[in-house]
PDB file of C-alpha atoms in Angstrom:
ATOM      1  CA  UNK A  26      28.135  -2.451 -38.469  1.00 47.00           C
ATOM      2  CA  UNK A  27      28.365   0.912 -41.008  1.00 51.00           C
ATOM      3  CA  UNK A  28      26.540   3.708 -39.533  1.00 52.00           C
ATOM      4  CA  UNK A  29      23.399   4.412 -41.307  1.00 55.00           C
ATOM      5  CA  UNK A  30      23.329   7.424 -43.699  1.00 75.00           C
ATOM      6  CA  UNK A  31      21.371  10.595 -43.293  1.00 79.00           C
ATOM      7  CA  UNK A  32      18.256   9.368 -44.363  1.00 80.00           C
ATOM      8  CA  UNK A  33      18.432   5.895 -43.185  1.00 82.00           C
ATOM      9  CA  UNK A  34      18.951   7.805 -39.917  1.00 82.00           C
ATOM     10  CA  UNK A  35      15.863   9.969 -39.695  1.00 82.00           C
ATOM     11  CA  UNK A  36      13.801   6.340 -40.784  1.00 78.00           C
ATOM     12  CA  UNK A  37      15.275   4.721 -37.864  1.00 82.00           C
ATOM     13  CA  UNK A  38      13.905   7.726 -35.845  1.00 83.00           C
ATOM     14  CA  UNK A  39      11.001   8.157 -36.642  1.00 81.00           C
ATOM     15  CA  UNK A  40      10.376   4.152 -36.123  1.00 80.00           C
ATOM     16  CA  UNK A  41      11.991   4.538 -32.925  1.00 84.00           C
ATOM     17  CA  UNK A  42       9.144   6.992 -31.859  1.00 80.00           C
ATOM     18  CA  UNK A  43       6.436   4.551 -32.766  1.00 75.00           C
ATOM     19  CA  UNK A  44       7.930   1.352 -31.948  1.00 77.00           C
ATOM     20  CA  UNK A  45       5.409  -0.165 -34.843  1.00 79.00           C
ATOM     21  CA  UNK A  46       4.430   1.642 -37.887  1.00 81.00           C
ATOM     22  CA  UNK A  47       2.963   0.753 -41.702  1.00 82.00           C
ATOM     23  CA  UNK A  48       5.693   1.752 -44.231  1.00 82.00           C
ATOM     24  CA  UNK A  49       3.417   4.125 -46.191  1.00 79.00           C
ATOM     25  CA  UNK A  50       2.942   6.244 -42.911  1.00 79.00           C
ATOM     26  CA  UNK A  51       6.958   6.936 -42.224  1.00 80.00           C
ATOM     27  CA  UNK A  52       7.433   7.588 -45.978  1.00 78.00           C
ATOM     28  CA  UNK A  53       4.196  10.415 -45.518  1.00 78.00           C
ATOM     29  CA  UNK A  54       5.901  11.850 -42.713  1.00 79.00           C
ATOM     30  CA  UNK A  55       9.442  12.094 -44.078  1.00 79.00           C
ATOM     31  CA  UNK A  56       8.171  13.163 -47.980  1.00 75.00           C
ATOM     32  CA  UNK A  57       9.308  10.063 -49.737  1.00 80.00           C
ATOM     33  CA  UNK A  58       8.750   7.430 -51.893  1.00 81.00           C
ATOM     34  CA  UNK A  59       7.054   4.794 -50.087  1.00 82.00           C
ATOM     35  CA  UNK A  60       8.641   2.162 -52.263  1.00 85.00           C
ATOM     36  CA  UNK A  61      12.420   3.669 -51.333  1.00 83.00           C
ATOM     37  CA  UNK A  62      11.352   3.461 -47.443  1.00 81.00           C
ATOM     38  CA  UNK A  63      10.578   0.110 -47.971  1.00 83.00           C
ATOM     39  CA  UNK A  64      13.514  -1.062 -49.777  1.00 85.00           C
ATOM     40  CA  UNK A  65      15.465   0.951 -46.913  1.00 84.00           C
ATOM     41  CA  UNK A  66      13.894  -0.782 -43.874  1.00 82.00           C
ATOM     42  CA  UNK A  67      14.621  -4.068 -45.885  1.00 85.00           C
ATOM     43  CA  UNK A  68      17.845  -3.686 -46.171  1.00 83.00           C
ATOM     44  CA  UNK A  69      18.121  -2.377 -42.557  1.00 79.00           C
ATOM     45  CA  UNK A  70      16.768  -4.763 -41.267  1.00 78.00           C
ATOM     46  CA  UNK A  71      19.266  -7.249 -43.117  1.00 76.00           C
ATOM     47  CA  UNK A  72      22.049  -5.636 -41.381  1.00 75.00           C
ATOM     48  CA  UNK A  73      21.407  -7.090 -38.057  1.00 73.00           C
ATOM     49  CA  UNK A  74      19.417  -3.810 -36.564  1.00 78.00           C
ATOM     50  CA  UNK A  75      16.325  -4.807 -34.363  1.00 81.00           C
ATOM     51  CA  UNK A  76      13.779  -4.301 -36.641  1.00 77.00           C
ATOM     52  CA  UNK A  77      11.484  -6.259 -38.859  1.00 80.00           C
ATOM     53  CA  UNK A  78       9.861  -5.622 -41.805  1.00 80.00           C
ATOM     54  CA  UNK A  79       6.414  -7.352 -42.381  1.00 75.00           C
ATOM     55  CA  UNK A  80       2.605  -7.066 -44.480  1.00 75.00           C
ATOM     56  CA  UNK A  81      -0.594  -8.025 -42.919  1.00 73.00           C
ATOM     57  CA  UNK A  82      -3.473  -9.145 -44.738  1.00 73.00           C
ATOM     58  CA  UNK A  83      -6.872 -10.703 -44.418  1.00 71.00           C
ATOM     59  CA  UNK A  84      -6.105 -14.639 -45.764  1.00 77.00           C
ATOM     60  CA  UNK A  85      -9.808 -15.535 -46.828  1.00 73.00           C
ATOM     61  CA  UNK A  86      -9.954 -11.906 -48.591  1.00 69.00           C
ATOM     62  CA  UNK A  87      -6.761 -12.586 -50.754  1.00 69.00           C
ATOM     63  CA  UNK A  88      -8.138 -16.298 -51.521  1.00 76.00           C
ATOM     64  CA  UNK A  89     -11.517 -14.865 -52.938  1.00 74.00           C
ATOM     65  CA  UNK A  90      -9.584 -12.325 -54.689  1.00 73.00           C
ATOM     66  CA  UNK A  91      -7.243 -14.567 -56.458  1.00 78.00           C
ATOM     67  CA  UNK A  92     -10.480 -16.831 -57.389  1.00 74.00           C
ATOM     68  CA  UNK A  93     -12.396 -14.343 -58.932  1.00 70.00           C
ATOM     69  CA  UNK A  94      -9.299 -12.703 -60.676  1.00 66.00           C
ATOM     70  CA  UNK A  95      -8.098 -16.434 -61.942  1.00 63.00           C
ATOM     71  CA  UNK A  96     -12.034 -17.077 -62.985  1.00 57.00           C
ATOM     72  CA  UNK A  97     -11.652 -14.229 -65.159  1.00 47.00           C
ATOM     73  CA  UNK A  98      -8.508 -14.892 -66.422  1.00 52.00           C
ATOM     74  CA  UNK A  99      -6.735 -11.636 -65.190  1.00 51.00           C
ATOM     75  CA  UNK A 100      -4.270 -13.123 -62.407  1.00 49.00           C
ATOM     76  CA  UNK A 101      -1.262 -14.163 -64.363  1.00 50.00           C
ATOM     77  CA  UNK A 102       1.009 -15.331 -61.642  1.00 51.00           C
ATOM     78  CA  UNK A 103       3.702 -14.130 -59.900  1.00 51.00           C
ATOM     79  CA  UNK A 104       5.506 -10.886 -61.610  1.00 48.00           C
ATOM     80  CA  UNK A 105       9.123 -11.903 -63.286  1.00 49.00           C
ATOM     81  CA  UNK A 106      11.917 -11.099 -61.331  1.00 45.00           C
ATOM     82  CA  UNK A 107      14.330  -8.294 -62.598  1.00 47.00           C
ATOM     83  CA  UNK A 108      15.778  -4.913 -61.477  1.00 46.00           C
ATOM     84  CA  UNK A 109      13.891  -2.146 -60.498  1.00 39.00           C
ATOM     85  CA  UNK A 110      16.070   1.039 -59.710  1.00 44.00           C
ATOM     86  CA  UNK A 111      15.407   2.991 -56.792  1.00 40.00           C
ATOM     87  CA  UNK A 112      16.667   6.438 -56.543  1.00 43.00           C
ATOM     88  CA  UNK A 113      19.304   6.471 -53.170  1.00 43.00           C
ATOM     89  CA  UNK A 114      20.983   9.076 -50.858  1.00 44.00           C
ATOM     90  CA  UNK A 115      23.051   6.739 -49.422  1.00 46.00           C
ATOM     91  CA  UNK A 116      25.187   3.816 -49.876  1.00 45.00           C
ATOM     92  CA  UNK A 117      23.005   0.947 -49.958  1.00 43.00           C
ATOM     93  CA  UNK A 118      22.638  -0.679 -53.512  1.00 43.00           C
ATOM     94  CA  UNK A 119      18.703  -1.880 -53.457  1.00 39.00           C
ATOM     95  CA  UNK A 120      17.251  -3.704 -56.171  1.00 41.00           C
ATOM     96  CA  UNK A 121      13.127  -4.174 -56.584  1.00 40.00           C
ATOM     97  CA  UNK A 122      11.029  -6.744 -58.277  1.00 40.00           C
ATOM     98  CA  UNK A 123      10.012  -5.486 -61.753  1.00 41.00           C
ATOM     99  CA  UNK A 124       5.926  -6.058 -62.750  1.00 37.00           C
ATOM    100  CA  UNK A 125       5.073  -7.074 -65.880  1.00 40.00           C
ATOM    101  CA  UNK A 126       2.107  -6.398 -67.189  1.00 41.00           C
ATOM    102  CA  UNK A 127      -1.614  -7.641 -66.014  1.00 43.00           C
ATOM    103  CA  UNK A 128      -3.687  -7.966 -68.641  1.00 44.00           C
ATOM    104  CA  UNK A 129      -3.295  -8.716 -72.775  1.00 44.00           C
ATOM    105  CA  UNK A 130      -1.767  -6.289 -74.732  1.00 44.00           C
ATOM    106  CA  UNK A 131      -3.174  -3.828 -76.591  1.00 42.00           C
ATOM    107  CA  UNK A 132      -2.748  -3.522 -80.523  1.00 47.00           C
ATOM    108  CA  UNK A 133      -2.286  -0.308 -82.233  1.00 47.00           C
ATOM    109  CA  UNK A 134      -5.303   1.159 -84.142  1.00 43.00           C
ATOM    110  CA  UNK A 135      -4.886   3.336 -86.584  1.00 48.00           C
ATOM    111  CA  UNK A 136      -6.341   6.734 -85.971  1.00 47.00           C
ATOM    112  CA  UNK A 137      -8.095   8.326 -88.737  1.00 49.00           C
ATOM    113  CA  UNK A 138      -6.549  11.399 -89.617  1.00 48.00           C
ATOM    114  CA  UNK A 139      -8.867  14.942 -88.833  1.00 48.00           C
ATOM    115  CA  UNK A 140      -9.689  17.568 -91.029  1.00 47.00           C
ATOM    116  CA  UNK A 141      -7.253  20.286 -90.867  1.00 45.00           C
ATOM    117  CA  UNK A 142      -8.954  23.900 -90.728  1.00 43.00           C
ATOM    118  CA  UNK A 143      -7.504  26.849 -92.057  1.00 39.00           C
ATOM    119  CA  UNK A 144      -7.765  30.763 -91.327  1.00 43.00           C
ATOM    120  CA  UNK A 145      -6.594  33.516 -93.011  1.00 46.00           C
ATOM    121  CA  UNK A 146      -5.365  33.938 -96.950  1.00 45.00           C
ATOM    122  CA  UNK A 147      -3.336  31.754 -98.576  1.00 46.00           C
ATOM    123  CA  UNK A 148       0.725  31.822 -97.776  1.00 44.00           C
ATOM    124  CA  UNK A 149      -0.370  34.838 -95.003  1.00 43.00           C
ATOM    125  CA  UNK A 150       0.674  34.195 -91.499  1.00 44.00           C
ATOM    126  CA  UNK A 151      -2.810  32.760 -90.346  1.00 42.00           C
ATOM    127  CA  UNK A 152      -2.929  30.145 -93.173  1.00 42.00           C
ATOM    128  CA  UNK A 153      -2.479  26.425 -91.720  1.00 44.00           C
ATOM    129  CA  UNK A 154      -1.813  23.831 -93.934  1.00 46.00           C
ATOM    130  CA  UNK A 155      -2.809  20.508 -93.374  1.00 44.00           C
ATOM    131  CA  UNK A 156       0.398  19.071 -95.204  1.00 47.00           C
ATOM    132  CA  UNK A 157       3.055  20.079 -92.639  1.00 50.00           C
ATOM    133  CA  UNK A 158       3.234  19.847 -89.090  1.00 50.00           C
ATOM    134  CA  UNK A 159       1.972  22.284 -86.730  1.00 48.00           C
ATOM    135  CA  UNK A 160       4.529  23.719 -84.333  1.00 46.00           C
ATOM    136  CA  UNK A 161       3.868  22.676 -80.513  1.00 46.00           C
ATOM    137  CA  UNK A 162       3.536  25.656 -78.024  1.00 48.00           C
ATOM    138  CA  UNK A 163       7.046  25.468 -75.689  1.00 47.00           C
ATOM    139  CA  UNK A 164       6.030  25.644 -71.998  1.00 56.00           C
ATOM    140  CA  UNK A 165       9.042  26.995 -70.077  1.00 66.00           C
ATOM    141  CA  UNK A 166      10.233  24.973 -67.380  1.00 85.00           C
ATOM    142  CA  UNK A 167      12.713  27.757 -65.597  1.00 88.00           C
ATOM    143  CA  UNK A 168      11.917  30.814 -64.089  1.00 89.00           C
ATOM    144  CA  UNK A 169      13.128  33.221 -60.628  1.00 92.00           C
ATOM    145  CA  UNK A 170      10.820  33.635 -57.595  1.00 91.00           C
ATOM    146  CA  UNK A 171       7.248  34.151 -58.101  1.00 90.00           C
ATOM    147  CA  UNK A 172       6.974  32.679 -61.133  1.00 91.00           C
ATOM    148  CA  UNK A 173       4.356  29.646 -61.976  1.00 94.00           C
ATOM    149  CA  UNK A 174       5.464  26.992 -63.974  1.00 93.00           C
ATOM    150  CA  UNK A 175       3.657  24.116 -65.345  1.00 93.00           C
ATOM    151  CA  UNK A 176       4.257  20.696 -65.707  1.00 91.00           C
ATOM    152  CA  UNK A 177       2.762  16.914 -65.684  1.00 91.00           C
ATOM    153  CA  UNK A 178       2.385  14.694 -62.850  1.00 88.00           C
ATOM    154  CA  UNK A 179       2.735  10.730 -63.026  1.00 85.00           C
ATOM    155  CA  UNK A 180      -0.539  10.328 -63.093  1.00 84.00           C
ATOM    156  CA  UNK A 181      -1.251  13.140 -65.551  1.00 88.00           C
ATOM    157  CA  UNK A 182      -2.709  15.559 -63.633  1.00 91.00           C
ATOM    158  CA  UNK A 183      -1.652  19.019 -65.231  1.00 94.00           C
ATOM    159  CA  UNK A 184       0.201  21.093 -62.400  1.00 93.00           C
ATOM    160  CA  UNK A 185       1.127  24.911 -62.481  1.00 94.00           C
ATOM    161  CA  UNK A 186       3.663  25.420 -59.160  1.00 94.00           C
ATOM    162  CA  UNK A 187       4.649  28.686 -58.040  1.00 94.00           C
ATOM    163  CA  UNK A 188       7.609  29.560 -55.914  1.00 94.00           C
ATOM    164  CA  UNK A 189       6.432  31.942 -53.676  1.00 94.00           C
ATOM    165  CA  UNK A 190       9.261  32.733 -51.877  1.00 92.00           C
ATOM    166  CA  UNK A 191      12.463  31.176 -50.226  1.00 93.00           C
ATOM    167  CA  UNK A 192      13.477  32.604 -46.566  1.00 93.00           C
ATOM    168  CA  UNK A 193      17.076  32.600 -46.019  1.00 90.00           C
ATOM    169  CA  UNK A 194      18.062  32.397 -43.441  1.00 91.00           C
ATOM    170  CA  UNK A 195      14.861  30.997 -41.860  1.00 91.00           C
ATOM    171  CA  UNK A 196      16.692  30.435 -38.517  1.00 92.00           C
ATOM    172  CA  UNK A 197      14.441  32.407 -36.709  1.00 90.00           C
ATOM    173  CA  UNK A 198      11.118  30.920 -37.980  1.00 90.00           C
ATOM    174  CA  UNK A 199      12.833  27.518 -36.806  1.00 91.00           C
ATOM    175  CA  UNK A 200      14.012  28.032 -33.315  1.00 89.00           C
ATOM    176  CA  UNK A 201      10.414  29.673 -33.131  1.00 89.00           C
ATOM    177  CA  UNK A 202       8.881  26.612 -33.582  1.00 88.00           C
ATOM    178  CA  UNK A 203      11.056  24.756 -31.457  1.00 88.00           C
ATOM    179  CA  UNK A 204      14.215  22.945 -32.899  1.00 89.00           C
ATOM    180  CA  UNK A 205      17.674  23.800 -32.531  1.00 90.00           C
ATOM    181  CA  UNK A 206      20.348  24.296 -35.218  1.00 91.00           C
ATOM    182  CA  UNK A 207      24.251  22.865 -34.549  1.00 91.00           C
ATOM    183  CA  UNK A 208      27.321  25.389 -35.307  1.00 91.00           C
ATOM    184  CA  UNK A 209      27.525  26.645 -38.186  1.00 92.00           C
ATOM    185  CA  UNK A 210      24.110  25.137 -39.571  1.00 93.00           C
ATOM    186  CA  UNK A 211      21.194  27.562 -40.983  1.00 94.00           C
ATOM    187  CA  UNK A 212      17.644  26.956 -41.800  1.00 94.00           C
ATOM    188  CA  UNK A 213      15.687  28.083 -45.386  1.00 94.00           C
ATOM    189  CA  UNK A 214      11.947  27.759 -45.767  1.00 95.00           C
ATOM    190  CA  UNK A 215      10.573  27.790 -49.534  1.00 95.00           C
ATOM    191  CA  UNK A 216       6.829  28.492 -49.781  1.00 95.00           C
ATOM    192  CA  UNK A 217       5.169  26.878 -52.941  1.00 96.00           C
ATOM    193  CA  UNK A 218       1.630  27.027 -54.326  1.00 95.00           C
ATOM    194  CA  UNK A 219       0.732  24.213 -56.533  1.00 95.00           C
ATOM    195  CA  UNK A 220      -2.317  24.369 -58.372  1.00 95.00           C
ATOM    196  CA  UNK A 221      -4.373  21.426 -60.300  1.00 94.00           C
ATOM    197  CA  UNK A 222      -5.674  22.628 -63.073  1.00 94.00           C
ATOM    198  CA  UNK A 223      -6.848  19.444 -64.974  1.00 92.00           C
ATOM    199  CA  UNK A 224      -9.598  16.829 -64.223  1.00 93.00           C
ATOM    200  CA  UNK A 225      -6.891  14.231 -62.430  1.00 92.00           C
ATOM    201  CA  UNK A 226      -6.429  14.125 -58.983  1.00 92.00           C
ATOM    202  CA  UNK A 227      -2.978  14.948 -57.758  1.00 93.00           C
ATOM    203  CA  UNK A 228      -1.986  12.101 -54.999  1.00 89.00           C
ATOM    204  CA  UNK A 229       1.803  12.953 -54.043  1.00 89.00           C
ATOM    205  CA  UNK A 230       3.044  15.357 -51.465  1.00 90.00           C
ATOM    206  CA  UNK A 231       3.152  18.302 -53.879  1.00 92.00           C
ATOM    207  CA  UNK A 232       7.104  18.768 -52.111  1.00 92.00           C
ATOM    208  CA  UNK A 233       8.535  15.235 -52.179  1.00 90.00           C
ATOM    209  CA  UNK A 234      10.856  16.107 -54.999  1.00 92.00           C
ATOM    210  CA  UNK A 235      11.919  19.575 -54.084  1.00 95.00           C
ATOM    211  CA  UNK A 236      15.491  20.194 -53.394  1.00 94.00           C
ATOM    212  CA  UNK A 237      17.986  23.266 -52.974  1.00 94.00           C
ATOM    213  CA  UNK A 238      20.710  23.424 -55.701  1.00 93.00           C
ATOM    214  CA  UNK A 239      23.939  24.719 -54.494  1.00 93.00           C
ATOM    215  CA  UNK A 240      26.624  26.717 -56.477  1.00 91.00           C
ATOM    216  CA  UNK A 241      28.518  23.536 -56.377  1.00 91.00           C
ATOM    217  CA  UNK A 242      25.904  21.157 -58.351  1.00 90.00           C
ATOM    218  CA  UNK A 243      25.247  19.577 -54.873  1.00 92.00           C
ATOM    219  CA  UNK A 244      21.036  19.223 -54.217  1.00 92.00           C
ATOM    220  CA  UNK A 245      20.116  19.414 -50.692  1.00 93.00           C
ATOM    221  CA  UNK A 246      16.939  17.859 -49.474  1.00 93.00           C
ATOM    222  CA  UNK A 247      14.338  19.179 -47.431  1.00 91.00           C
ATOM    223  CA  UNK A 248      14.801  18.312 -43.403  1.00 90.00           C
ATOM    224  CA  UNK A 249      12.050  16.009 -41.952  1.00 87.00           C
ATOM    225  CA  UNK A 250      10.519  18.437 -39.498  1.00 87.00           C
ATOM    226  CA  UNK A 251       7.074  21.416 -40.139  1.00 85.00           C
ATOM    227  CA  UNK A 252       7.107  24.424 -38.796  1.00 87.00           C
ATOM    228  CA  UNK A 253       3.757  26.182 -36.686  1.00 83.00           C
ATOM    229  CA  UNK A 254       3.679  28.971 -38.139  1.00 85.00           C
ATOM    230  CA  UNK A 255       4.649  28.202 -41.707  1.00 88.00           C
ATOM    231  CA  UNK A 256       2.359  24.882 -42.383  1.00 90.00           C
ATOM    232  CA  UNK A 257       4.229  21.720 -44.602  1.00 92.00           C
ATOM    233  CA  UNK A 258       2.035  20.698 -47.834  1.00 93.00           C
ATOM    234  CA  UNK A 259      -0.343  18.174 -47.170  1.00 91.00           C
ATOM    235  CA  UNK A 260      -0.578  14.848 -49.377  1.00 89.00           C
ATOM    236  CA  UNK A 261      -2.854  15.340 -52.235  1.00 90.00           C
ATOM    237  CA  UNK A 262      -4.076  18.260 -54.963  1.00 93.00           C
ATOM    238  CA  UNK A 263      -7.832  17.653 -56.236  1.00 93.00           C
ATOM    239  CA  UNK A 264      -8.919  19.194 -59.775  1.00 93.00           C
ATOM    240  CA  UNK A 265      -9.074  22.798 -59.562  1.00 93.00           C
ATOM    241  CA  UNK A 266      -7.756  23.252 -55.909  1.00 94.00           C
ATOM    242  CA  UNK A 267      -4.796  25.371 -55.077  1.00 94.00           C
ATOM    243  CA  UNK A 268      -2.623  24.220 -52.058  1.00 93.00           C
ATOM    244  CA  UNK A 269      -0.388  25.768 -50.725  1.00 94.00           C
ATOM    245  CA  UNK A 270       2.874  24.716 -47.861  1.00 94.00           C
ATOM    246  CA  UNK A 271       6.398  25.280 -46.230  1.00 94.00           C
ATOM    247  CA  UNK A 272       9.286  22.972 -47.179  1.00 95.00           C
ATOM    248  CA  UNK A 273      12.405  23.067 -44.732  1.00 94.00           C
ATOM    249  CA  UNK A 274      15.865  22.858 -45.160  1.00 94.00           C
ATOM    250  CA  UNK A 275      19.017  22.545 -42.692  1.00 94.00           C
ATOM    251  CA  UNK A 276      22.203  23.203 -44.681  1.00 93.00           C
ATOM    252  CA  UNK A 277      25.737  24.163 -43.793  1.00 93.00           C
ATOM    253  CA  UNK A 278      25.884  28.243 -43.147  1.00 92.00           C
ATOM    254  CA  UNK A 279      28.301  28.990 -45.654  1.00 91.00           C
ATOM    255  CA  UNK A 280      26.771  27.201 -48.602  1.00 92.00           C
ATOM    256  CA  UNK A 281      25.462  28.927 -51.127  1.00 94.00           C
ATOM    257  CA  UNK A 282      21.717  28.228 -52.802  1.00 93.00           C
ATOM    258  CA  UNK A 283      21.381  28.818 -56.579  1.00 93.00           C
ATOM    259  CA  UNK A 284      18.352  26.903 -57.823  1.00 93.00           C
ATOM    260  CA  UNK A 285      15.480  25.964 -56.377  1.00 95.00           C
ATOM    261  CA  UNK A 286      13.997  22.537 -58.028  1.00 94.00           C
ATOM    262  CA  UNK A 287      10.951  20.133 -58.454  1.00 95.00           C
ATOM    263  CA  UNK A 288      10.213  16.937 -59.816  1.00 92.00           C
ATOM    264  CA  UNK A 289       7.994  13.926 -60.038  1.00 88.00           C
ATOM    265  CA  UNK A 290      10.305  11.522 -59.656  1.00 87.00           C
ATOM    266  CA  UNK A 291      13.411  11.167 -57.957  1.00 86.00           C
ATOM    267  CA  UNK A 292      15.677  12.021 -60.770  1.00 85.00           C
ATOM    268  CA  UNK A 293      15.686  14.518 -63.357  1.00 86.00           C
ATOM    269  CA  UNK A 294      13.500  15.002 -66.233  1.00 83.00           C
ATOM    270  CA  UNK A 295      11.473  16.544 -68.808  1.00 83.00           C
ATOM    271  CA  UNK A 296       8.961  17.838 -65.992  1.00 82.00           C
ATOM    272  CA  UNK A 297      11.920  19.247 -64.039  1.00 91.00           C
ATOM    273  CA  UNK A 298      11.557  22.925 -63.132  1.00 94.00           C
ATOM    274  CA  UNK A 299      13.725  24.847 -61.756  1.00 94.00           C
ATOM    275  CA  UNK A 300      13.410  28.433 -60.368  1.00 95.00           C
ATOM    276  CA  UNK A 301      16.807  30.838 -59.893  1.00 93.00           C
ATOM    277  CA  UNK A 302      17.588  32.204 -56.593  1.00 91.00           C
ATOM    278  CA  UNK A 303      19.802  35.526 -57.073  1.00 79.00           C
ATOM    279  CA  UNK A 304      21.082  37.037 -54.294  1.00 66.00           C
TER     280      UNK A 304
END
């Protein structure tokens, strides 16, 4: 049998600890997708490890539910089977069911078009005309330490994150707490603030995505372990609420950071931002 990569690793752990665990609960405590630590475990478990994956339900519940949803003509059936890509650190190729969609779908309706109102004299510089299109305002998406940037979570809650600051080396703050670091390893804590300023509640760690860039394009991702005195970020940002947390990293001692970066998703995109760490 292959040994298990990095992460793989640290989900055999922290199942190890437990003995018997719901799959949502490791992925919490190791800031990931719950859907990847499923599609891990499965494929574990396929390997011949001693461990099974399993869902528990109430029977009678799921029967009534199926009822009522087939009685009002919203259960279509089992979802079509089809690939569903799952961002990996490791070497094991996963593939997900894809789900269709649930209901009927919805026809475009054409959206009557709004009075355009002008300010200003004619061909001046505060004179909007209703004829062209209206420039959109650019929200930056880089900046250096202590800058707040803003972007749009999956659920489209509008975010503004700040990097705070990034401690490196951290080594003392983590022996403090308690863990040891191998030869030639150091630690690097990055404090973030994360704000919610829209009406949508935020429901992912605020850190799940946030990784250290390295002068050689490499991302490292944060270590699976919280520190006393510098707390982690806790699942969750309600409208309006501003929290705040400690993300850890364990890297090699002589690589060098030159990005700090967040995301919503595993990979990059539009919402990517990314702070610069000069030295």
């Amino acid at each position: 049998m292959v040994a298990p990569d990095p992460v793989d690793a640290r989900l055999l752990a922290v199942l190890a600890e437990s003995g018997r665990a719901a799959v949502h609960e490791i992925a919490q405590r190791l800031g990931m997708d719950p859907r990847e630590a499923a599609m891990r475990l499965i494929t574990l478990s396929g390997s011949g490890l001693p461990l099974l994956v399993g869902v528990e339900c109430d029977p009678n519940g799921l029967r009534r539910a199926l009822a009522n949803a087939a009685a009002y003509g919203n259960y279509m059936g089992p979802p079509p089977s089809g690939p569903y890509a799952v961002h990996q650190s490791g070497p094991h190729p996963v593939q997900q069911q894809q789900y269709g969609p649930q209901g009927p779908i919805s026809q475009p309706f054409p959206a009557q078009p709004q009075p355009q109102q002008t300010w200003g004299p004619p061909q001046s510089a505060g004179w909007v005309r209703a004829d062209q299109p209206q420039p959109k305002p650019v929200v930056s998406r880089t900046g250096k330490i202590g800058s707040a940037l803003e972007a749009d979570s999956l659920e489209g809650a509008r975010l503004s994150i700040q990097l705070v600051e990034v401690v490196d080396p951290a080594d003392f703050l983590f022996t403090a707490a308690g863990y040891k670091l191998a030869e030639g390893e150091r630690a690097v804590v990055v404090h973030t603030e994360v704000t919610n300023t829209s009406q949508v509640a935020y429901t992912s760690l605020p850190d799940m995505y946030l990784v250290l860039v390295t002068k050689t394009g490499e991302t490292v991702t944060k270590a699976p372990v919280s520190l006393s005195s510098r707390p982690a970020h806790k699942l969750g940002v309600q409208p309006g609420e501003t929290a705040g947390g400690h993300s850890v990293f364990v890297l090699p001692d002589a690589t060098e950071i030159i990005q700090v970066r967040w995301s919503v998703r595993p990979e990059v995109d539009l919402n990517t931002l990314v702070w610069t760490v000069e030295d």
